[in-house]
mmCIF file of C-alpha atoms in Angstrom:
data_model
loop_
_atom_site.group_PDB
_atom_site.id
_atom_site.type_symbol
_atom_site.label_atom_id
_atom_site.label_comp_id
_atom_site.label_asym_id
_atom_site.label_seq_id
_atom_site.Cartn_x
_atom_site.Cartn_y
_atom_site.Cartn_z
ATOM 1 C CA MET A 1 -16.684 -17.402 7.207
ATOM 2 C CA ARG A 2 -17.866 -14.572 5.142
ATOM 3 C CA ALA A 3 -17.186 -14.852 1.336
ATOM 4 C CA LEU A 4 -14.867 -11.428 0.072
ATOM 5 C CA PRO A 5 -16.612 -9.123 -1.837
ATOM 6 C CA ARG A 6 -14.998 -9.902 -5.751
ATOM 7 C CA ILE A 7 -12.988 -6.577 -7.522
ATOM 8 C CA ARG A 8 -12.346 -6.134 -11.390
ATOM 9 C CA PHE A 9 -10.709 -3.508 -12.742
ATOM 10 C CA SER A 10 -12.993 -1.656 -14.170
ATOM 11 C CA ASP A 11 -14.840 -1.091 -10.325
ATOM 12 C CA MET A 12 -11.375 0.326 -9.242
ATOM 13 C CA ARG A 13 -10.757 4.426 -10.207
ATOM 14 C CA VAL A 14 -7.401 5.823 -10.445
ATOM 15 C CA PRO A 15 -6.817 8.904 -9.176
ATOM 16 C CA GLY A 16 -5.481 11.955 -11.275
ATOM 17 C CA PHE A 17 -7.785 12.493 -14.001
ATOM 18 C CA GLY A 18 -7.177 8.383 -15.892
ATOM 19 C CA ARG A 19 -4.051 9.516 -15.184
ATOM 20 C CA ALA A 20 -1.474 7.573 -12.458
ATOM 21 C CA PRO A 21 1.799 8.397 -11.245
ATOM 22 C CA ALA A 22 4.550 6.039 -13.048
ATOM 23 C CA VAL A 23 5.107 3.422 -10.472
ATOM 24 C CA ASP A 24 9.350 3.846 -9.024
ATOM 25 C CA PRO A 25 10.685 0.057 -9.822
ATOM 26 C CA SER A 26 13.606 0.951 -7.818
ATOM 27 C CA LEU A 27 11.571 1.346 -4.831
ATOM 28 C CA GLU A 28 10.828 -2.231 -2.509
ATOM 29 C CA PRO A 29 7.667 -3.516 -4.145
ATOM 30 C CA VAL A 30 5.402 -3.772 -1.281
ATOM 31 C CA MET A 31 2.073 -6.441 -1.107
ATOM 32 C CA HIS A 32 -1.507 -4.696 -1.360
ATOM 33 C CA TRP A 33 -1.717 -1.266 -0.211
ATOM 34 C CA ARG A 34 -5.329 1.147 0.609
ATOM 35 C CA VAL A 35 -6.884 3.774 2.364
ATOM 36 C CA ILE A 36 -9.452 3.141 5.281
ATOM 37 C CA ASP A 37 -12.165 5.797 5.845
ATOM 38 C CA ASN A 38 -10.294 8.303 3.713
ATOM 39 C CA GLU A 39 -8.582 8.995 6.711
ATOM 40 C CA ILE A 40 -5.435 5.897 6.773
ATOM 41 C CA LEU A 41 -3.275 4.594 4.339
ATOM 42 C CA VAL A 42 -2.927 1.076 5.391
ATOM 43 C CA VAL A 43 0.978 -0.532 3.339
ATOM 44 C CA HIS A 44 1.339 -4.349 3.119
ATOM 45 C CA ALA A 45 4.890 -4.465 3.740
ATOM 46 C CA GLY A 46 7.331 -7.705 2.989
ATOM 47 C CA SER A 47 7.894 -9.246 6.895
ATOM 48 C CA HIS A 48 10.560 -11.550 7.492
ATOM 49 C CA GLY A 49 9.753 -10.881 11.522
ATOM 50 C CA CYS A 50 11.493 -7.313 12.615
ATOM 51 C CA THR A 51 9.634 -4.468 9.697
ATOM 52 C CA ALA A 52 8.715 -1.764 12.128
ATOM 53 C CA ARG A 53 7.017 2.067 10.587
ATOM 54 C CA SER A 54 10.424 2.906 12.052
ATOM 55 C CA ASP A 55 11.789 0.574 9.283
ATOM 56 C CA PHE A 56 10.702 3.010 6.239
ATOM 57 C CA THR A 57 11.351 6.961 5.163
ATOM 58 C CA VAL A 58 7.832 8.484 3.840
ATOM 59 C CA ASP A 59 8.270 10.558 0.887
ATOM 60 C CA VAL A 60 5.329 12.744 -0.327
ATOM 61 C CA GLY A 61 5.045 14.918 -3.255
ATOM 62 C CA SER A 62 2.304 16.576 -4.366
ATOM 63 C CA TYR A 63 1.335 15.069 -8.202
ATOM 64 C CA GLU A 64 -2.136 16.437 -9.522
ATOM 65 C CA GLY A 65 -4.692 18.116 -7.689
ATOM 66 C CA ASP A 66 -6.032 16.568 -5.460
ATOM 67 C CA VAL A 67 -3.482 13.626 -6.049
ATOM 68 C CA TYR A 68 -0.903 13.041 -3.665
ATOM 69 C CA ALA A 69 2.012 9.813 -4.397
ATOM 70 C CA VAL A 70 3.944 8.414 -2.031
ATOM 71 C CA SER A 71 6.886 6.288 -1.576
ATOM 72 C CA LEU A 72 8.477 4.377 0.728
ATOM 73 C CA SER A 73 11.553 2.854 1.168
ATOM 74 C CA ARG A 74 13.545 1.134 3.644
ATOM 75 C CA ASP A 75 15.853 2.358 5.438
ATOM 76 C CA THR A 76 16.501 -1.124 7.976
ATOM 77 C CA PRO A 77 16.977 -4.307 6.971
ATOM 78 C CA ASP A 78 14.822 -7.202 7.535
ATOM 79 C CA GLY A 79 16.921 -8.948 9.253
ATOM 80 C CA CYS A 80 15.416 -11.209 11.012
ATOM 81 C CA SER A 81 13.353 -15.119 9.790
ATOM 82 C CA ARG A 82 10.563 -15.998 11.016
ATOM 83 C CA GLU A 83 8.502 -17.144 8.625
ATOM 84 C CA MET A 84 5.011 -14.351 7.973
ATOM 85 C CA PRO A 85 3.741 -14.632 4.033
ATOM 86 C CA TRP A 86 1.048 -12.135 4.805
ATOM 87 C CA GLY A 87 4.337 -9.637 5.503
ATOM 88 C CA VAL A 88 3.156 -6.555 8.334
ATOM 89 C CA GLN A 89 0.668 -3.864 8.135
ATOM 90 C CA LEU A 90 2.313 -0.024 8.270
ATOM 91 C CA ALA A 91 -0.252 2.595 8.888
ATOM 92 C CA PHE A 92 -0.280 6.017 8.545
ATOM 93 C CA ALA A 93 -2.315 8.783 9.247
ATOM 94 C CA LEU A 94 -3.037 10.367 5.589
ATOM 95 C CA ASP A 95 -3.329 14.452 8.557
ATOM 96 C CA GLU A 96 0.204 13.203 9.421
ATOM 97 C CA LEU A 97 1.311 13.263 5.799
ATOM 98 C CA GLY A 98 0.008 15.918 5.075
ATOM 99 C CA VAL A 99 -2.561 14.907 3.004
ATOM 100 C CA PRO A 100 -5.696 17.708 2.944
ATOM 101 C CA ALA A 101 -9.411 15.873 4.108
ATOM 102 C CA GLN A 102 -10.306 15.499 0.238
ATOM 103 C CA GLY A 103 -7.140 14.370 -0.657
ATOM 104 C CA GLU A 104 -6.638 11.522 -2.543
ATOM 105 C CA VAL A 105 -3.365 9.147 -2.334
ATOM 106 C CA VAL A 106 -1.772 6.766 -5.150
ATOM 107 C CA VAL A 107 1.531 4.566 -3.758
ATOM 108 C CA LEU A 108 4.302 4.855 -5.914
ATOM 109 C CA ASN A 109 6.183 1.411 -4.545
ATOM 110 C CA PRO A 110 5.609 -1.575 -6.905
ATOM 111 C CA LEU A 111 3.727 -4.878 -5.707
ATOM 112 C CA GLU A 112 4.868 -7.969 -4.872
ATOM 113 C CA SER A 113 5.132 -9.535 -8.547
ATOM 114 C CA ALA A 114 5.928 -12.983 -6.472
ATOM 115 C CA PRO A 115 3.300 -15.725 -6.194
ATOM 116 C CA PRO A 116 2.684 -15.851 -2.770
ATOM 117 C CA ALA A 117 4.334 -18.028 -0.371
ATOM 118 C CA PRO A 118 2.207 -21.323 1.021
ATOM 119 C CA GLY A 119 -0.162 -20.579 2.844
ATOM 120 C CA ARG A 120 -1.175 -17.338 1.705
ATOM 121 C CA ARG A 121 -3.240 -16.639 -0.625
ATOM 122 C CA VAL A 122 -3.492 -13.292 -2.837
ATOM 123 C CA VAL A 123 -7.014 -11.369 -1.925
ATOM 124 C CA ALA A 124 -8.160 -8.076 -3.137
ATOM 125 C CA ALA A 125 -10.557 -5.911 -0.699
ATOM 126 C CA ARG A 126 -12.171 -2.480 -1.796
#
C-alpha cells in the first residue's frame, strides 16, 4: 500500500486573505471535505447507511471576492443502523453550486471532533 502524504497546518492555504468565515456550530459536523481538480466539492458526512446527497440542503454565499461559503443542513435524518465508520462521500460540482471558474470554497460545517470509530483511522489528504 502506498504511503499517504503528510500534511502540516503550515501547508494549508485558507481562502479569504488569511481570514476564514466562522464555522457554524449549529450545523451538523462533517468528517472531512476537499475540492478535487478545482471542479468538485466532496464532503464526507456521517452515516448509518441511509444518507444521500438529497438529504441535505446546500447553501452557498459569496464571502469575500471569489471565496464562497458553503453550508450543508441535513433535512432527512439517517434512520438506518448499519455500521459505516467512514461515512459517505457527497459530491457537488462547483458549477452547480454557482461557484465561478476561479472561485474558491470553504465549508462552514464544523469538523467532527469525536474520536474515530473502532477500525477507522483519521487520514488527511491534500
